[in-house]
mmCIF file of C-alpha atoms and ligand atoms in Angstrom:
data_model
loop_
_atom_site.group_PDB
_atom_site.id
_atom_site.type_symbol
_atom_site.label_atom_id
_atom_site.label_comp_id
_atom_site.label_asym_id
_atom_site.label_seq_id
_atom_site.Cartn_x
_atom_site.Cartn_y
_atom_site.Cartn_z
ATOM 1 C CA MET A 1 -117.008 -151.070 -6.132
ATOM 2 C CA THR A 2 -114.057 -152.739 -7.914
ATOM 3 C CA ARG A 3 -111.154 -154.794 -6.707
ATOM 4 C CA ILE A 4 -108.400 -152.401 -7.714
ATOM 5 C CA THR A 5 -105.017 -154.075 -8.009
ATOM 6 C CA TYR A 6 -101.572 -152.545 -8.283
ATOM 7 C CA TYR A 7 -98.568 -154.153 -9.949
ATOM 8 C CA ASN A 8 -95.275 -152.309 -10.434
ATOM 9 C CA GLY A 9 -96.756 -148.871 -10.945
ATOM 10 C CA GLU A 10 -99.956 -149.871 -12.767
ATOM 11 C CA PHE A 11 -103.476 -149.904 -11.375
ATOM 12 C CA GLY A 12 -106.231 -152.036 -12.847
ATOM 13 C CA ASP A 13 -109.060 -154.392 -12.099
ATOM 14 C CA PHE A 14 -108.102 -157.602 -10.244
ATOM 15 C CA ARG A 15 -108.931 -159.719 -13.321
ATOM 16 C CA ASP A 16 -107.073 -157.551 -15.824
ATOM 17 C CA ILE A 17 -103.664 -157.067 -14.205
ATOM 18 C CA LYS A 18 -101.016 -159.083 -16.089
ATOM 19 C CA ILE A 19 -98.084 -160.616 -14.238
ATOM 20 C CA PRO A 20 -95.204 -161.849 -16.430
ATOM 21 C CA LEU A 21 -94.166 -165.504 -16.243
ATOM 22 C CA THR A 22 -90.692 -164.257 -15.391
ATOM 23 C CA ASP A 23 -91.880 -162.943 -11.999
ATOM 24 C CA ARG A 24 -89.939 -165.182 -9.600
ATOM 25 C CA SER A 25 -93.025 -165.751 -7.478
ATOM 26 C CA ILE A 26 -94.424 -167.962 -10.250
ATOM 27 C CA PHE A 27 -91.730 -170.618 -10.638
ATOM 28 C CA PHE A 28 -90.121 -170.432 -7.218
ATOM 29 C CA GLY A 29 -92.559 -168.825 -4.795
ATOM 30 C CA ASP A 30 -89.664 -166.387 -4.366
ATOM 31 C CA ALA A 31 -91.826 -163.764 -2.676
ATOM 32 C CA ILE A 32 -92.989 -162.499 0.668
ATOM 33 C CA TYR A 33 -96.379 -161.065 1.464
ATOM 34 C CA ASP A 34 -98.503 -159.564 4.169
ATOM 35 C CA ALA A 35 -102.194 -159.003 4.632
ATOM 36 C CA ALA A 36 -104.223 -156.657 6.773
ATOM 37 C CA VAL A 37 -107.813 -155.619 7.245
ATOM 38 C CA GLY A 38 -109.135 -152.112 6.942
ATOM 39 C CA LYS A 39 -112.282 -150.165 7.569
ATOM 40 C CA ASP A 40 -113.333 -146.633 6.711
ATOM 41 C CA GLY A 41 -109.867 -145.467 5.731
ATOM 42 C CA ASN A 42 -107.968 -147.162 8.579
ATOM 43 C CA ILE A 43 -105.815 -150.253 8.190
ATOM 44 C CA TYR A 44 -105.809 -152.122 11.485
ATOM 45 C CA LEU A 45 -102.288 -152.349 12.990
ATOM 46 C CA GLU A 46 -100.943 -151.073 9.692
ATOM 47 C CA ASP A 47 -97.497 -150.140 11.025
ATOM 48 C CA ARG A 48 -96.937 -153.665 12.342
ATOM 49 C CA HIS A 49 -97.912 -155.270 9.025
ATOM 50 C CA ILE A 50 -95.622 -152.926 7.106
ATOM 51 C CA GLU A 51 -92.818 -153.510 9.601
ATOM 52 C CA ARG A 52 -93.134 -157.310 9.221
ATOM 53 C CA PHE A 53 -93.193 -156.959 5.419
ATOM 54 C CA PHE A 54 -89.956 -154.964 5.435
ATOM 55 C CA SER A 55 -88.294 -157.282 7.909
ATOM 56 C CA ASN A 56 -89.235 -160.380 5.866
ATOM 57 C CA ALA A 57 -87.889 -158.788 2.679
ATOM 58 C CA LYS A 58 -84.641 -158.060 4.487
ATOM 59 C CA LYS A 59 -84.341 -161.620 5.818
ATOM 60 C CA LEU A 60 -84.588 -162.966 2.261
ATOM 61 C CA ASN A 61 -82.510 -160.211 0.711
ATOM 62 C CA ILE A 62 -85.359 -159.036 -1.542
ATOM 63 C CA PRO A 63 -84.835 -155.335 -2.266
ATOM 64 C CA ILE A 64 -87.664 -152.905 -1.533
ATOM 65 C CA ASN A 65 -87.487 -149.747 -3.544
ATOM 66 C CA ILE A 66 -90.069 -147.747 -1.684
ATOM 67 C CA SER A 67 -90.178 -146.388 1.829
ATOM 68 C CA LYS A 68 -92.601 -147.530 4.536
ATOM 69 C CA SER A 69 -94.590 -144.326 4.153
ATOM 70 C CA GLU A 70 -94.799 -144.746 0.359
ATOM 71 C CA LEU A 71 -96.026 -148.299 0.824
ATOM 72 C CA SER A 72 -98.629 -147.053 3.280
ATOM 73 C CA ARG A 73 -99.754 -144.411 0.786
ATOM 74 C CA LEU A 74 -100.093 -147.045 -1.959
ATOM 75 C CA LEU A 75 -102.065 -149.412 0.282
ATOM 76 C CA HIS A 76 -104.514 -146.618 1.068
ATOM 77 C CA GLU A 77 -104.682 -145.585 -2.584
ATOM 78 C CA VAL A 78 -105.621 -149.134 -3.655
ATOM 79 C CA ALA A 79 -108.193 -149.383 -0.865
ATOM 80 C CA ASP A 80 -109.673 -145.937 -1.534
ATOM 81 C CA LYS A 81 -109.902 -146.516 -5.295
ATOM 82 C CA SER A 82 -111.737 -149.802 -4.635
ATOM 83 C CA GLY A 83 -114.309 -148.176 -2.406
ATOM 84 C CA PHE A 84 -115.085 -151.017 0.034
ATOM 85 C CA ALA A 85 -116.132 -149.890 3.509
ATOM 86 C CA GLU A 86 -114.437 -152.947 5.025
ATOM 87 C CA TYR A 87 -111.682 -154.794 3.236
ATOM 88 C CA PHE A 88 -108.819 -157.290 3.266
ATOM 89 C CA ILE A 89 -105.674 -155.887 1.689
ATOM 90 C CA TYR A 90 -102.885 -158.146 0.419
ATOM 91 C CA PHE A 91 -99.417 -157.004 -0.580
ATOM 92 C CA GLN A 92 -96.627 -159.110 -2.043
ATOM 93 C CA LEU A 93 -93.031 -158.490 -3.006
ATOM 94 C CA SER A 94 -91.291 -160.891 -5.348
ATOM 95 C CA ARG A 95 -87.652 -160.974 -6.205
ATOM 96 C CA PHE A 96 -87.179 -159.486 -9.626
ATOM 97 C CA SER A 97 -88.188 -161.028 -12.982
ATOM 98 C CA GLU A 98 -85.875 -163.245 -14.983
ATOM 99 C CA GLU A 99 -85.546 -166.601 -16.724
ATOM 100 C CA ARG A 100 -86.149 -169.632 -14.529
ATOM 101 C CA ILE A 101 -82.841 -170.058 -12.708
ATOM 102 C CA HIS A 102 -82.611 -171.223 -9.112
ATOM 103 C CA SER A 103 -79.681 -169.057 -8.059
ATOM 104 C CA TYR A 104 -81.084 -165.585 -8.558
ATOM 105 C CA THR A 105 -79.225 -162.742 -10.211
ATOM 106 C CA GLU A 106 -78.235 -160.053 -7.701
ATOM 107 C CA CYS A 107 -80.302 -157.037 -8.604
ATOM 108 C CA ASN A 108 -81.834 -154.020 -6.908
ATOM 109 C CA LYS A 109 -85.282 -154.505 -8.479
ATOM 110 C CA SER A 110 -88.344 -156.310 -7.143
ATOM 111 C CA ASN A 111 -92.034 -156.599 -8.051
ATOM 112 C CA LEU A 112 -94.720 -155.128 -5.825
ATOM 113 C CA LEU A 113 -98.285 -156.398 -6.010
ATOM 114 C CA ILE A 114 -101.174 -154.994 -3.961
ATOM 115 C CA THR A 115 -104.724 -156.230 -4.137
ATOM 116 C CA VAL A 116 -107.846 -155.814 -2.090
ATOM 117 C CA LYS A 117 -111.194 -157.511 -1.593
ATOM 118 C CA GLU A 118 -114.302 -156.856 0.424
ATOM 119 C CA HIS A 119 -114.160 -158.381 3.891
ATOM 120 C CA LYS A 120 -116.405 -158.688 6.905
ATOM 121 C CA THR A 121 -114.641 -159.492 10.174
ATOM 122 C CA LYS A 122 -116.314 -162.383 11.984
ATOM 123 C CA PRO A 123 -117.670 -161.992 15.511
ATOM 124 C CA ILE A 124 -114.882 -162.714 17.986
ATOM 125 C CA TYR A 125 -116.861 -165.206 20.018
ATOM 126 C CA GLU A 126 -117.702 -167.450 17.102
ATOM 127 C CA THR A 127 -117.049 -171.131 17.843
ATOM 128 C CA VAL A 128 -114.588 -172.811 15.505
ATOM 129 C CA ARG A 129 -114.163 -176.484 14.679
ATOM 130 C CA LEU A 130 -110.638 -177.839 14.292
ATOM 131 C CA ILE A 131 -108.884 -180.882 12.881
ATOM 132 C CA SER A 132 -105.222 -181.640 13.623
ATOM 133 C CA GLU A 133 -102.363 -183.110 11.667
ATOM 134 C CA GLU A 134 -98.574 -183.425 11.598
ATOM 135 C CA ASP A 135 -96.828 -180.158 10.711
ATOM 136 C CA ILE A 136 -94.898 -181.075 7.579
ATOM 137 C CA ARG A 137 -93.865 -177.503 6.764
ATOM 138 C CA TYR A 138 -90.270 -176.394 6.371
ATOM 139 C CA GLY A 139 -87.955 -174.499 8.716
ATOM 140 C CA MET A 140 -88.791 -170.947 7.655
ATOM 141 C CA CYS A 141 -92.330 -170.647 9.009
ATOM 142 C CA ASP A 142 -91.386 -167.383 10.727
ATOM 143 C CA ILE A 143 -91.095 -165.674 7.321
ATOM 144 C CA LYS A 144 -94.356 -164.914 5.542
ATOM 145 C CA THR A 145 -93.567 -166.292 2.097
ATOM 146 C CA VAL A 146 -96.013 -167.436 -0.557
ATOM 147 C CA ASN A 147 -94.856 -171.067 -0.162
ATOM 148 C CA LEU A 148 -98.104 -172.230 1.377
ATOM 149 C CA LEU A 149 -98.799 -175.675 -0.093
ATOM 150 C CA PRO A 150 -98.981 -177.643 3.199
ATOM 151 C CA ALA A 151 -101.291 -174.924 4.563
ATOM 152 C CA VAL A 152 -103.430 -175.040 1.423
ATOM 153 C CA LEU A 153 -103.842 -178.838 1.624
ATOM 154 C CA ALA A 154 -104.522 -178.793 5.374
ATOM 155 C CA SER A 155 -107.100 -176.015 4.953
ATOM 156 C CA LYS A 156 -108.872 -178.057 2.292
ATOM 157 C CA ARG A 157 -108.862 -181.152 4.539
ATOM 158 C CA ALA A 158 -110.318 -179.053 7.366
ATOM 159 C CA GLU A 159 -113.027 -177.716 5.072
ATOM 160 C CA THR A 160 -113.836 -181.215 3.766
ATOM 161 C CA ALA A 161 -114.215 -182.374 7.367
ATOM 162 C CA GLY A 162 -116.671 -179.527 8.012
ATOM 163 C CA CYS A 163 -114.092 -177.660 10.112
ATOM 164 C CA ASP A 164 -112.606 -174.155 10.075
ATOM 165 C CA GLU A 165 -108.924 -174.735 10.693
ATOM 166 C CA CYS A 166 -106.243 -177.377 10.982
ATOM 167 C CA VAL A 167 -104.005 -177.467 14.081
ATOM 168 C CA PHE A 168 -100.426 -178.443 13.234
ATOM 169 C CA TYR A 169 -98.248 -180.441 15.623
ATOM 170 C CA LYS A 170 -94.565 -181.295 15.311
ATOM 171 C CA GLY A 171 -93.854 -184.445 17.284
ATOM 172 C CA ASN A 172 -96.104 -183.869 20.247
ATOM 173 C CA THR A 173 -95.849 -180.064 20.220
ATOM 174 C CA VAL A 174 -98.646 -177.914 18.857
ATOM 175 C CA THR A 175 -97.081 -175.224 16.685
ATOM 176 C CA GLU A 176 -99.850 -173.177 15.046
ATOM 177 C CA CYS A 177 -102.658 -173.668 12.536
ATOM 178 C CA ALA A 178 -102.654 -173.660 8.736
ATOM 179 C CA HIS A 179 -103.364 -169.937 8.683
ATOM 180 C CA SER A 180 -103.735 -168.870 12.318
ATOM 181 C CA ASN A 181 -101.816 -168.887 15.572
ATOM 182 C CA ILE A 182 -103.195 -170.896 18.456
ATOM 183 C CA PHE A 183 -103.579 -170.377 22.213
ATOM 184 C CA ILE A 184 -104.878 -172.592 24.966
ATOM 185 C CA VAL A 185 -106.369 -171.497 28.267
ATOM 186 C CA LYS A 186 -105.943 -173.683 31.341
ATOM 187 C CA ASP A 187 -106.964 -172.662 34.862
ATOM 188 C CA GLY A 188 -107.025 -168.986 33.855
ATOM 189 C CA GLU A 189 -103.559 -169.049 32.242
ATOM 190 C CA VAL A 190 -102.911 -168.580 28.543
ATOM 191 C CA PHE A 191 -100.261 -170.461 26.558
ATOM 192 C CA THR A 192 -99.002 -170.082 23.001
ATOM 193 C CA HIS A 193 -95.987 -171.460 21.116
ATOM 194 C CA PRO A 194 -92.863 -169.265 21.514
ATOM 195 C CA LEU A 195 -91.556 -167.254 18.566
ATOM 196 C CA THR A 196 -89.232 -169.623 16.728
ATOM 197 C CA ASN A 197 -88.768 -170.613 13.085
ATOM 198 C CA ARG A 198 -91.724 -173.010 13.529
ATOM 199 C CA ILE A 199 -94.456 -170.382 13.649
ATOM 200 C CA LEU A 200 -95.407 -167.120 12.048
ATOM 201 C CA PRO A 201 -95.073 -164.155 14.405
ATOM 202 C CA GLY A 202 -98.731 -163.279 13.918
ATOM 203 C CA ILE A 203 -99.670 -159.651 14.391
ATOM 204 C CA THR A 204 -102.891 -160.729 16.099
ATOM 205 C CA ARG A 205 -100.978 -163.191 18.311
ATOM 206 C CA GLY A 206 -98.857 -160.272 19.503
ATOM 207 C CA ARG A 207 -101.958 -158.165 20.140
ATOM 208 C CA VAL A 208 -103.681 -160.969 22.083
ATOM 209 C CA LEU A 209 -100.603 -161.279 24.324
ATOM 210 C CA GLU A 210 -100.654 -157.504 24.859
ATOM 211 C CA PHE A 211 -104.340 -157.665 25.805
ATOM 212 C CA CYS A 212 -103.576 -160.450 28.310
ATOM 213 C CA ARG A 213 -100.810 -158.357 29.882
ATOM 214 C CA GLU A 214 -103.006 -155.243 29.990
ATOM 215 C CA LEU A 215 -105.741 -157.279 31.698
ATOM 216 C CA ASP A 216 -103.348 -159.058 34.115
ATOM 217 C CA ILE A 217 -104.185 -162.436 32.612
ATOM 218 C CA PRO A 218 -101.132 -164.705 33.053
ATOM 219 C CA CYS A 219 -99.791 -165.631 29.614
ATOM 220 C CA TYR A 220 -96.823 -167.756 28.636
ATOM 221 C CA GLU A 221 -95.001 -168.203 25.347
ATOM 222 C CA GLU A 222 -94.293 -171.868 25.996
ATOM 223 C CA GLU A 223 -94.693 -175.074 24.061
ATOM 224 C CA PHE A 224 -97.738 -177.208 24.822
ATOM 225 C CA SER A 225 -98.665 -180.664 23.637
ATOM 226 C CA LEU A 226 -101.663 -182.095 21.861
ATOM 227 C CA SER A 227 -102.839 -183.662 25.109
ATOM 228 C CA ASP A 228 -102.444 -180.268 26.887
ATOM 229 C CA MET A 229 -104.659 -178.836 24.186
ATOM 230 C CA LEU A 230 -107.265 -181.558 24.501
ATOM 231 C CA SER A 231 -107.414 -181.159 28.284
ATOM 232 C CA SER A 232 -107.446 -177.332 28.195
ATOM 233 C CA ASP A 233 -110.463 -175.243 29.148
ATOM 234 C CA GLU A 234 -110.453 -173.288 25.943
ATOM 235 C CA VAL A 235 -108.641 -173.109 22.609
ATOM 236 C CA LEU A 236 -108.345 -169.817 20.727
ATOM 237 C CA ILE A 237 -107.091 -169.206 17.233
ATOM 238 C CA SER A 238 -106.010 -165.812 15.968
ATOM 239 C CA SER A 239 -105.386 -164.172 12.645
ATOM 240 C CA THR A 240 -105.859 -160.839 10.963
ATOM 241 C CA SER A 241 -108.840 -161.965 8.910
ATOM 242 C CA LYS A 242 -110.589 -163.463 11.946
HETATM 243 N N1 LIG B 301 -99.908 -168.397 11.203
HETATM 244 C C1 LIG B 301 -99.992 -168.599 9.878
HETATM 245 C C2 LIG B 301 -99.342 -169.814 9.296
HETATM 246 C C3 LIG B 301 -100.675 -167.691 9.055
HETATM 247 O O1 LIG B 301 -100.731 -167.889 7.730
HETATM 248 C C4 LIG B 301 -101.298 -166.570 9.652
HETATM 249 C C5 LIG B 301 -102.026 -165.586 8.835
HETATM 250 O O2 LIG B 301 -102.142 -165.684 7.672
HETATM 251 C C6 LIG B 301 -101.200 -166.405 11.039
HETATM 252 C C7 LIG B 301 -100.499 -167.326 11.783
HETATM 253 C C8 LIG B 301 -101.819 -165.213 11.712
HETATM 254 O O3 LIG B 301 -101.025 -164.077 11.486
HETATM 255 P P1 LIG B 301 -101.643 -162.608 11.581
HETATM 256 O O4 LIG B 301 -102.222 -162.474 12.950
HETATM 257 O O5 LIG B 301 -100.484 -161.715 11.355
HETATM 258 O O6 LIG B 301 -102.695 -162.531 10.522
#
């Protein structure tokens, strides 16, 4: 089994693929990405991940030169070539390659990176430990870009504290976690932050809400506070990899 990686038409081992310094993801984080899990030839909720990827590229005016079905074919090709029964597949689109200039040159090219690693989904009832801290991220949290420094630092602080995730709050409102969405359950009702520029529209978040509706569990996309969270009956976090 190898971690096959794709970059602009070339396939190679994860460690061997070369990305030029001119790729705008390097100096500016000028790139969007998505990530999904797959098993035995199926990528879970694949269409939704691809849809979000295309919609994020559009929001940032990053051209995509392949169709959704071609992207799907490439994702499966990378996964199949790697040979993992269960895997995490990551795909990233950066805006073109050029000298380091802030105001990008208008161009119809972009760089596509796809990589994969072995992955085992955790049991859904596993207990998680959380820390919380002020959400210092910027106003484009609804777009899945590679600008993840606050999330990286918060994840490290959570790990150092022996925890699994960091809950972000803005003022008194809980937004989401460093790399998950968050729900609380109170008296049989489920609450999660509404879709605004403050949170990522998580694919799993959407699926959890659908499950609630299918099961007639009352669920609300409404803001809740830190004290609501602390007095809730249950806190759930959701993400593709979990
Ligand atoms: N929120 C943030 C900030 C994330 O980084 C992620 C996943 O990486 C999520 C939520 C969960 O999104 P999804 O369910 O699409 O994996």
